[in-house]
Short mmCIF file of C-alpha atoms and ligand atoms in Angstrom, two decimals:
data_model
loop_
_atom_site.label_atom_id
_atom_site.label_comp_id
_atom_site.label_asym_id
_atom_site.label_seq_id
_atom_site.Cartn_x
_atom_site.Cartn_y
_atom_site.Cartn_z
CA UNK A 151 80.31 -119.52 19.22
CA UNK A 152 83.17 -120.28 22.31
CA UNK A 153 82.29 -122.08 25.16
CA UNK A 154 81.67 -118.75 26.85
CA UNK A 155 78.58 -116.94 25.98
CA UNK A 156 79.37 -112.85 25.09
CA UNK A 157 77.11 -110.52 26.23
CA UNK A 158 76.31 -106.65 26.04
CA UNK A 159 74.32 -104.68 27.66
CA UNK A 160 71.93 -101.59 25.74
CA UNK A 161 71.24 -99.35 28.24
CA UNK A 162 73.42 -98.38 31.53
CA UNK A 163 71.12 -96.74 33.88
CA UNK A 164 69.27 -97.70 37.35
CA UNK A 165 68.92 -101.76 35.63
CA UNK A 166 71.85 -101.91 33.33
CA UNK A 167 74.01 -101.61 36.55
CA UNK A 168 72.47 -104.49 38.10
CA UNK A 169 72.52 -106.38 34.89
CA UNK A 170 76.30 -105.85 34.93
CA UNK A 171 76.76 -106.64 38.80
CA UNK A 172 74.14 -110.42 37.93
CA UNK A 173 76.53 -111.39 35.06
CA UNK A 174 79.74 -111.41 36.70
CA UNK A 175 77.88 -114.57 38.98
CA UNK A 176 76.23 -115.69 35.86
CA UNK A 177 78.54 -119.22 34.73
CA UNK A 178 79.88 -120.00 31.23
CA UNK A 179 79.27 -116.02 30.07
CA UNK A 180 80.95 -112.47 30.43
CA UNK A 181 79.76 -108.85 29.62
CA UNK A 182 81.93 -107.76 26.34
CA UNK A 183 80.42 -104.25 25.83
CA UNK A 184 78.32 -101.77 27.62
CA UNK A 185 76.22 -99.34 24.59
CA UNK A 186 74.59 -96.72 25.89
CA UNK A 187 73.51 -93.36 23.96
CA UNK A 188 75.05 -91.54 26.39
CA UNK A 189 78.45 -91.28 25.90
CA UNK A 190 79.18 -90.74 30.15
CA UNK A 191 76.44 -93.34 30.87
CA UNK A 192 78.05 -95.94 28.96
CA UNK A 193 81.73 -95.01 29.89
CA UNK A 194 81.02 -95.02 33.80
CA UNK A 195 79.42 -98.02 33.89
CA UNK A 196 81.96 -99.89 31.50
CA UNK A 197 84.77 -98.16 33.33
CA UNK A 198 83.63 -99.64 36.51
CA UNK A 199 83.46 -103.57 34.70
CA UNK A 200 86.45 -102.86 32.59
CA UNK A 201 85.13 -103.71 29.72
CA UNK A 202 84.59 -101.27 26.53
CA UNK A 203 82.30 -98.72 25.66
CA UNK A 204 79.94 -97.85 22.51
CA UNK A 205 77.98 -95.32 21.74
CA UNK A 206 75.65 -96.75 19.06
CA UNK A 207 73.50 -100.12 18.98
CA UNK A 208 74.41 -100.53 14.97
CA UNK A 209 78.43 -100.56 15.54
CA UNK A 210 77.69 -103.03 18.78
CA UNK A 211 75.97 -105.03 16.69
CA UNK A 212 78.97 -105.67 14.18
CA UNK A 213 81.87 -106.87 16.95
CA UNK A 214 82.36 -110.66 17.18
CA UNK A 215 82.61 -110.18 20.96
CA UNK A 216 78.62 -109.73 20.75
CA UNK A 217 76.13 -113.26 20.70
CA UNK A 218 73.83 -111.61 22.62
CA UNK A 219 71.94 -108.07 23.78
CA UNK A 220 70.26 -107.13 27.54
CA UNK A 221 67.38 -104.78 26.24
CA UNK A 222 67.90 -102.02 29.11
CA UNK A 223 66.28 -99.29 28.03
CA UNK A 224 63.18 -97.35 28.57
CA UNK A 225 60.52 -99.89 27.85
CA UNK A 226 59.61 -98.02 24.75
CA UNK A 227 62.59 -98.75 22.86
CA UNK A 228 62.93 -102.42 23.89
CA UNK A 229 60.84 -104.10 20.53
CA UNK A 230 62.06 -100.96 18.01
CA UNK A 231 65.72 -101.55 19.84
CA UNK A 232 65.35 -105.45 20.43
CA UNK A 233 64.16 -105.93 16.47
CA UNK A 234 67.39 -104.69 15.16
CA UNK A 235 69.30 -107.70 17.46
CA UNK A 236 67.51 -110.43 16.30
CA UNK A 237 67.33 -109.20 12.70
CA UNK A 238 71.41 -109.28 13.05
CA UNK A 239 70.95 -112.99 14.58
CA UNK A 240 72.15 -111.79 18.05
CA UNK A 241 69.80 -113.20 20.84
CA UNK A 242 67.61 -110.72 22.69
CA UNK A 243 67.08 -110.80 26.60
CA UNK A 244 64.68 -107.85 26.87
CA UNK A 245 63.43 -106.40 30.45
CA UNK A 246 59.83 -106.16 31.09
CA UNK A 247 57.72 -105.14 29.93
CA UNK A 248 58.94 -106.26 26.74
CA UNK A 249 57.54 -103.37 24.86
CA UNK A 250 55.12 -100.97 25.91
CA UNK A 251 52.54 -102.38 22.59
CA UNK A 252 51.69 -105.59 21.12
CA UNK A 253 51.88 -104.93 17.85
CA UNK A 254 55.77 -103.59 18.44
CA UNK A 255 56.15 -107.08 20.96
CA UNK A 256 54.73 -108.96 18.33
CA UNK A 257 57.79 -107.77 15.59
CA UNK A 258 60.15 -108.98 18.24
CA UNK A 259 58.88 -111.88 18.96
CA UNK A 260 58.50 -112.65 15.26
CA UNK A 261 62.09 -111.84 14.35
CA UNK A 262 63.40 -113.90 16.85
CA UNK A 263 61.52 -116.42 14.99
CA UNK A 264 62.67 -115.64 11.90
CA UNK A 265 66.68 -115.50 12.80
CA UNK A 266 66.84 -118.32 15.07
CA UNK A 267 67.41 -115.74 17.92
CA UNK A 268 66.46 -116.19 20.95
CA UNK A 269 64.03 -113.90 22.75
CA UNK A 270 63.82 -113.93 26.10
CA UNK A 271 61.93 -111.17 28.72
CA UNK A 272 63.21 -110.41 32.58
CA UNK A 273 60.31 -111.51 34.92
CA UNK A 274 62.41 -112.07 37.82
CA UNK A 275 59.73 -112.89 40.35
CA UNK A 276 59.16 -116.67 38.70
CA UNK A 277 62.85 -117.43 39.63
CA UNK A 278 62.37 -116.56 43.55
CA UNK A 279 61.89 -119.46 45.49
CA UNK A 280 58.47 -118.42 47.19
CA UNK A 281 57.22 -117.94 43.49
CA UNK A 282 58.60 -121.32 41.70
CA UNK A 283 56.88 -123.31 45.29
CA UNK A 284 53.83 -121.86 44.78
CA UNK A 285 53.81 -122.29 40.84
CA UNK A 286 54.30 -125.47 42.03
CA UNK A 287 51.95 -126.18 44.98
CA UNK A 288 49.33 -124.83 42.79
CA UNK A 289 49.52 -126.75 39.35
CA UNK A 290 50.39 -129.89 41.63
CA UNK A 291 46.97 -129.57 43.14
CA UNK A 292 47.93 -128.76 46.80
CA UNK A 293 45.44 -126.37 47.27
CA UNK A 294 42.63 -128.06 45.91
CA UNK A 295 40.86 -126.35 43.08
CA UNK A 296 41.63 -123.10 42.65
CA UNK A 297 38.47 -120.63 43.53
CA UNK A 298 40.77 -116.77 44.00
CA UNK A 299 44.26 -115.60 42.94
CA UNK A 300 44.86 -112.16 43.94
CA UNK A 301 47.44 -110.07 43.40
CA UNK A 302 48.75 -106.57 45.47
CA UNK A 303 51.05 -103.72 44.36
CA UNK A 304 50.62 -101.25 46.45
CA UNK A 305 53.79 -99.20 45.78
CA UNK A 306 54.75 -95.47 46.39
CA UNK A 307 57.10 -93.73 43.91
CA UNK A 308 58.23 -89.99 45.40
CA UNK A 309 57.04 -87.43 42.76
CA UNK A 310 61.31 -87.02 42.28
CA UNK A 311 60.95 -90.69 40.39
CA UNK A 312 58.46 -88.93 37.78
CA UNK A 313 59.55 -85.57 37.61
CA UNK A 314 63.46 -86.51 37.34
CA UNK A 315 63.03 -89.28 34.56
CA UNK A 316 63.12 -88.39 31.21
CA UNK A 317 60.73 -91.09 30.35
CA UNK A 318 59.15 -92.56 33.46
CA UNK A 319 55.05 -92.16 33.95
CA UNK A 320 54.72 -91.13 29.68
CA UNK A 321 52.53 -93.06 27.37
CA UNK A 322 55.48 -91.98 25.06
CA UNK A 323 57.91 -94.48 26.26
CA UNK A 324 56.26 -96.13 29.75
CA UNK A 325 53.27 -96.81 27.64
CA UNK A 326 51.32 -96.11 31.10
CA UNK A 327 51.77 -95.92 34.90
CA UNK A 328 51.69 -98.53 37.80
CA UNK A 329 50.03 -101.11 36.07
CA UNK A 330 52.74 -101.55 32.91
CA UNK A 331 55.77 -100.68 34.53
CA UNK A 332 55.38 -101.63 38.16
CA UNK A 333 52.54 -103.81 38.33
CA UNK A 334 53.29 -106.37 35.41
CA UNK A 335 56.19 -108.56 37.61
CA UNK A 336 52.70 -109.75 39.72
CA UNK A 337 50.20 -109.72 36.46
CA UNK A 338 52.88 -112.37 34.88
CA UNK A 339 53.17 -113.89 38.17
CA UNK A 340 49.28 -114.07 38.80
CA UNK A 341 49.32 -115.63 35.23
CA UNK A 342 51.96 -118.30 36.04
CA UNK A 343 50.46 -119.57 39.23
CA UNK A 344 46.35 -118.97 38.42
CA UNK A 345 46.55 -119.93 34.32
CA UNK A 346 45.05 -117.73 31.35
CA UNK A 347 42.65 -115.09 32.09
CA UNK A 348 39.14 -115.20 30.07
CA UNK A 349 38.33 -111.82 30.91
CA UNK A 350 38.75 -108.54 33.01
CA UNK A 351 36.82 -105.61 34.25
CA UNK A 352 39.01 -102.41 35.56
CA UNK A 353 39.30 -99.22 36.65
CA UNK A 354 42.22 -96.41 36.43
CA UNK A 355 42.99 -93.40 37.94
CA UNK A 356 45.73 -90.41 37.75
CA UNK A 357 45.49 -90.28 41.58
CA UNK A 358 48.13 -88.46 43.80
CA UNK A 359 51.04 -87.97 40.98
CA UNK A 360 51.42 -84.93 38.62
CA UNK A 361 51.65 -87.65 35.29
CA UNK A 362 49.68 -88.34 32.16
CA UNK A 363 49.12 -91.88 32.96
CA UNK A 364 47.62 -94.19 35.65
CA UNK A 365 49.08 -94.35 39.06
CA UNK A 366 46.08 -96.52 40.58
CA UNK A 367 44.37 -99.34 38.80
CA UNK A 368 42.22 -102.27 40.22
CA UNK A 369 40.88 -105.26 37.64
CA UNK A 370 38.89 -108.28 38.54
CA UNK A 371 39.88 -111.55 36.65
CA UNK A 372 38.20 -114.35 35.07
CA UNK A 373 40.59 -117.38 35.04
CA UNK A 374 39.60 -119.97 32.25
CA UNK A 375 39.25 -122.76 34.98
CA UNK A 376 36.62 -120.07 36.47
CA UNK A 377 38.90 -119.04 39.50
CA UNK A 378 38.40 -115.50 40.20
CA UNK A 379 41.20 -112.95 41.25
CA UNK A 380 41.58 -109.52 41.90
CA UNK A 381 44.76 -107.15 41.06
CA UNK A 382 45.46 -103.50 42.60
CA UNK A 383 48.50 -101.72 41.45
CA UNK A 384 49.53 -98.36 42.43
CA UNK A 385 52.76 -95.66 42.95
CA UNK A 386 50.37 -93.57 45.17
CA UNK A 387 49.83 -96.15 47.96
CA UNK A 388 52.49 -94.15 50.27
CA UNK A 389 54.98 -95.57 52.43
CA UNK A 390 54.50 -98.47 50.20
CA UNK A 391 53.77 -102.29 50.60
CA UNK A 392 55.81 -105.32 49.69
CA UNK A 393 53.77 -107.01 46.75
CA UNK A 394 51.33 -109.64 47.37
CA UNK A 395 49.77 -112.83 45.50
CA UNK A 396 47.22 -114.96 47.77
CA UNK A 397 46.19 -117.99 46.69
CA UNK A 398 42.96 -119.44 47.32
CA UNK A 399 42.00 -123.28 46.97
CA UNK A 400 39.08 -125.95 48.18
CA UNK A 401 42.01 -127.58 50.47
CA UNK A 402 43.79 -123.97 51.83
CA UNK A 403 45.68 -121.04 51.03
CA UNK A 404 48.96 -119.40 50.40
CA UNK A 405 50.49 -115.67 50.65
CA UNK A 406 53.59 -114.70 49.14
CA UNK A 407 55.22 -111.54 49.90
CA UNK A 408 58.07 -109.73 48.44
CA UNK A 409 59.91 -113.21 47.82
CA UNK A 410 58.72 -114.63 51.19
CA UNK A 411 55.78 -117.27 51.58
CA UNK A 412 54.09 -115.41 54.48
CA UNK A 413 51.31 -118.43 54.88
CA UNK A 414 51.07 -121.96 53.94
CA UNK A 415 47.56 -123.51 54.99
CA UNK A 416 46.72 -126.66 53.65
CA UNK A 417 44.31 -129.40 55.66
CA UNK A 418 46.59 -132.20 56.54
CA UNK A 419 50.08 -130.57 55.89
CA UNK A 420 52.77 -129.05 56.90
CA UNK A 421 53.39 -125.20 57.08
CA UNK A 422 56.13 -124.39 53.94
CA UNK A 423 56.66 -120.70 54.84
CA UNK A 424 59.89 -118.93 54.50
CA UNK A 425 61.63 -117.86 51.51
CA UNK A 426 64.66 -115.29 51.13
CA UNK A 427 63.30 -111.97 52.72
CA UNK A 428 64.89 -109.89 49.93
CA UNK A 429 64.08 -105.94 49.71
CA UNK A 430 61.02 -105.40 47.70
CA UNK A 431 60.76 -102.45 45.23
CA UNK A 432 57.85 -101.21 47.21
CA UNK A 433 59.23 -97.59 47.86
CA UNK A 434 62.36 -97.49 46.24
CA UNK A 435 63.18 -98.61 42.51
CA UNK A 436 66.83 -98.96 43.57
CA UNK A 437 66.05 -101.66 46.53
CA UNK A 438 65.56 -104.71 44.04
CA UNK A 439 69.32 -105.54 44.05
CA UNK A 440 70.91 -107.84 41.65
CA UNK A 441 69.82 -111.32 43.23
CA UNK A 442 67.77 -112.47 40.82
CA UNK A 443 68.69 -111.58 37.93
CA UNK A 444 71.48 -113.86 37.91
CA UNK A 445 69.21 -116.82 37.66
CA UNK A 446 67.05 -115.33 34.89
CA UNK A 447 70.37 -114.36 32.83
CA UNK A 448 71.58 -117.77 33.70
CA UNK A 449 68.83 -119.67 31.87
CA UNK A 450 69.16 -117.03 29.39
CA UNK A 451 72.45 -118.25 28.99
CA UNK A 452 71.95 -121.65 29.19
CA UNK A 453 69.25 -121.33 26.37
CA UNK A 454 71.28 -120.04 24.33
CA UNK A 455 74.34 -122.66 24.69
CA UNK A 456 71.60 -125.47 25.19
CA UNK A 457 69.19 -124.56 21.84
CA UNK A 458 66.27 -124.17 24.03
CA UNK A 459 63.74 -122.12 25.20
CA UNK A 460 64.10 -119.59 27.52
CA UNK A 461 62.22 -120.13 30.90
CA UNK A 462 60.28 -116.62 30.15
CA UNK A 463 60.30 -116.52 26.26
CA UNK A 464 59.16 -113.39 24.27
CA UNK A 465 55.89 -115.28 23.26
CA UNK A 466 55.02 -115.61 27.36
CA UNK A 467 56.19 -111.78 27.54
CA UNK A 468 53.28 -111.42 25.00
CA UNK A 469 51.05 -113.18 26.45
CA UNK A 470 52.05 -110.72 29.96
CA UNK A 471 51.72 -107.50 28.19
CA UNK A 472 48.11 -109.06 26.61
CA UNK A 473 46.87 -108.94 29.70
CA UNK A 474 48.22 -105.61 30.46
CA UNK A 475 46.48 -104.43 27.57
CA UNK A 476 43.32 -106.16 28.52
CA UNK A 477 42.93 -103.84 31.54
CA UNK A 478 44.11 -100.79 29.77
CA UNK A 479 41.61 -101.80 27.07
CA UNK A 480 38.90 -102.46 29.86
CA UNK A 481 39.14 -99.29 32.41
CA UNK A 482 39.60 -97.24 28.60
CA UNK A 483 35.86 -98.25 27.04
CA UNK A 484 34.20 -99.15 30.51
CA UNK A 485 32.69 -102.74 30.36
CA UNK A 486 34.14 -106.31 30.26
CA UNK A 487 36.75 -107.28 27.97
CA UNK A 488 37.51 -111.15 27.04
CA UNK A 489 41.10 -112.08 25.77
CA UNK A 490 42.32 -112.61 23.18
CA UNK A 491 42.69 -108.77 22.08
CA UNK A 492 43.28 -107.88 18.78
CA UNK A 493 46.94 -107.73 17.80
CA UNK A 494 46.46 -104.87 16.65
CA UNK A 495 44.96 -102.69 19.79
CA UNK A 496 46.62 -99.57 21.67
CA UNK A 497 45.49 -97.55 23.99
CA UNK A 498 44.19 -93.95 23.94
CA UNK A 499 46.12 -92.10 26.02
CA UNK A 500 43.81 -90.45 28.37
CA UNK A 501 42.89 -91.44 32.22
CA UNK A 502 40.37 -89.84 34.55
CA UNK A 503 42.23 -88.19 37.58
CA UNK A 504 41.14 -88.43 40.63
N1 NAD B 833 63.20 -106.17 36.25
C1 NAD B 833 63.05 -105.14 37.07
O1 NAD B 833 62.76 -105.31 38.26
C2 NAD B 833 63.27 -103.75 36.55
C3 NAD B 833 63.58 -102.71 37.44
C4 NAD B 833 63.81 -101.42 36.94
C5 NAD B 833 63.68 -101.18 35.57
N2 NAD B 833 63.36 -102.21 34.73
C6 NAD B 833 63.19 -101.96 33.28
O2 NAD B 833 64.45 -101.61 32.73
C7 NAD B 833 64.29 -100.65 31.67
C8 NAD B 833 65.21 -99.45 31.97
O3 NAD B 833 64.86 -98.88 33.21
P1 NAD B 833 65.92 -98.01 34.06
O4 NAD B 833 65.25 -97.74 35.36
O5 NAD B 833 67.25 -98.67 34.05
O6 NAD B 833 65.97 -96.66 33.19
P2 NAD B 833 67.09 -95.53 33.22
O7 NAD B 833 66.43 -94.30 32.75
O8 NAD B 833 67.79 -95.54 34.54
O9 NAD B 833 68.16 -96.04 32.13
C9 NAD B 833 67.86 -96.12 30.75
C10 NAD B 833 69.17 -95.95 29.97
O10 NAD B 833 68.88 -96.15 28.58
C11 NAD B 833 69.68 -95.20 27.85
N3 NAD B 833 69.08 -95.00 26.51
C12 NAD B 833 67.93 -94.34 26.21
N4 NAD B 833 67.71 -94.38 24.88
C13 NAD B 833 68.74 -95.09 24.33
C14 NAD B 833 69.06 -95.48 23.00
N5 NAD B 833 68.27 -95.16 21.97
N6 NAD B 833 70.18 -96.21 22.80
C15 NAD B 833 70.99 -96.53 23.83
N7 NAD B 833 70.74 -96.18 25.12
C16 NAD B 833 69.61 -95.47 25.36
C17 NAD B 833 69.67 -93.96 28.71
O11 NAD B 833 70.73 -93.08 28.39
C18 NAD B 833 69.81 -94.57 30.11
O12 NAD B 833 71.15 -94.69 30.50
C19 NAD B 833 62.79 -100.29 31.66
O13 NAD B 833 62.18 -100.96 30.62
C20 NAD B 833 62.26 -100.80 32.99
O14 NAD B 833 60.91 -101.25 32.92
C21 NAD B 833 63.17 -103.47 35.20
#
């Protein structure tokens, strides 16, 4: 491989585009090839970088102007889509969730393994500033022990984002509702700053939207260090809140919001709010912006040219969409359930409305 690291990217809708916009500030790598299986799709947004379309993952797959593959599509195509990479011993960076099952994340993950590809999944949230200081402040003890981690989605998607998707709010190919496509940037989050979870209770509901799948869920955690933490995620929660993760130690507490620390209380030191105020995807999908992504694709990058891990490898996007499934698996059969989960478990695709 040059110096320079080649990239494509599967997938040129609402987050291909910002994937595109991230890698031109991204060092030592270009985009070589927008695929997309929509032949305008592809050609506007390769058009607009000047680089070249294709129609078809298999014939992207066979150009030398390839090392690696931005997963970009609906979530369930990323493993069945991100398996054929790796098997051709292209490295994978695969948004989240990084599929929409663990027995499909697992194949990934395991022909990653098998090719020497990289796998890496998009959690952007660990590469904001409020969320790497309070990853920080927390495993460096600042807080004390922890005793709560909570985490708040309380989004609002218009009825237009359902209705005018082809695959948005379908156990089909969203694999469920608030919780796996909007909620999971705070469950990895929660999971980064508070540790592994021992075990959740939940409940779901089809609330306000006209969808098969959940648009309100609340879980309470178990951390194994016995912390305790509560998640609510929801596209119903109208005009829509910037997310939330409080923090909750014997010394003091800490709020992030959006990618802003809101509060910084600790007994004997020194306020560290402040962060980069960035619009939150709290009522519009589009508001994210490209920001950071460019660090995530960066390390991605660096990885790659490095022989490292990823910051956010396909194991830890296991591990994510675990947890997912242990409050699908939860609010599904009613009671308590401990992690790990079988490999092996899906969920039935059926949620009381409300
Ligand atoms: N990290 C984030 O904050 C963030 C934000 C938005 C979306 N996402 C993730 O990005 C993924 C895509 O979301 P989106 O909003 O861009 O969706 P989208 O519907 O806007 O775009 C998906 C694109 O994939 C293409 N496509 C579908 N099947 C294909 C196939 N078999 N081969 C090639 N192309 C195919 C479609 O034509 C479309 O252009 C999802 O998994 C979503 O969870 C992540």
């Amino acid at each position: 491989m040059s110096d320079v690291v080649n990239l494509a990217i599967l997938g040129s809708g609402l987050i291909g585009g910002i994937h595109a916009r991230a890698i031109a500030e991204v060092s030592n790598a270009r985009l070589s090839v927008v695929i997309d299986a929509a032949k305008d799709r592809a050609d506007k947004l390769a058009d607009e970088f000047g680089v070249p379309a294709v129609y078809d993952l298999g014939e992207a797959l066979k150009r030398d102007d390839v090392d690696a593959v931005h997963v970009c599509v609906p979530s369930g195509l990323h493993a069945k889509l991100g398996t054929m990479v790796a098997e051709a011993g292209k490295h994978v960076l695969v948004e989240k969730p990084i599929d929409i099952t663990l027995p499909a994340g697992q194949r990934l993950v395991e022909a990653g393994e098998a090719s020497g590809a990289k796998v890496a999944v998009i959690f952007q949230k660990r590469f904001t500033d409020a969320g790497r200081r309070l990853h920080a402040g927390v495993s460096g003890g600042d807080f004390g022990r922890l005793m709560q981690c909570d985490a708040y989605v309380k989004w609002y998607r218009d009825p237009t984002y359902y209705s005018d998707s082809p695959w948005h709010g379908t156990w089909a190919m969203d694999g469920g509702g608030a919780l796996i496509n909007q909620g999971v940037h705070m469950v990895d989050l929660m999971k980064w700053v508070g540790g592994p979870v021992r075990s959740v209770f939940a409940r779901r509901r089809t609330a306000l939207h006209d969808i098969e799948v959940e648009d309100l869920v609340d879980a309470l955690f178990e951390f194994e260090s016995g912390a305790l933490g509560v998640l609510q995620a929801s596209t119903a929660t109208y005009p829509g809140y910037p997310e939330r993760l409080d923090v909750h130690g014997t010394l003091g507490s800490a709020v992030l919001e959006g990618s802003d620390i809101t509060q910084w209380a600790v007994k004997g030191q020194e306020s560290q709010t402040g962060g980069d105020a960035l619009p939150t995807g709290a009522s519009d999908p589009g508001a994210i912006g490209h920001r950071y992504h460019v660090p995530v694709i960066q390390d991605f990058v660096d990885a790659i040219r490095e022989d490292r891990e990823p910051m956010v490898s396909g194991r830890d996007g296991l591990e994510t969409l675990e947890l997912v499934m242990a409050v699908y698996k939860s609010a599904q059969e009613g009671k308590e359930v401990r992690l790990p989960l079988p490999h092996d478990w899906v969920p039935e695709p059926k949620v009381a409305k409300l």
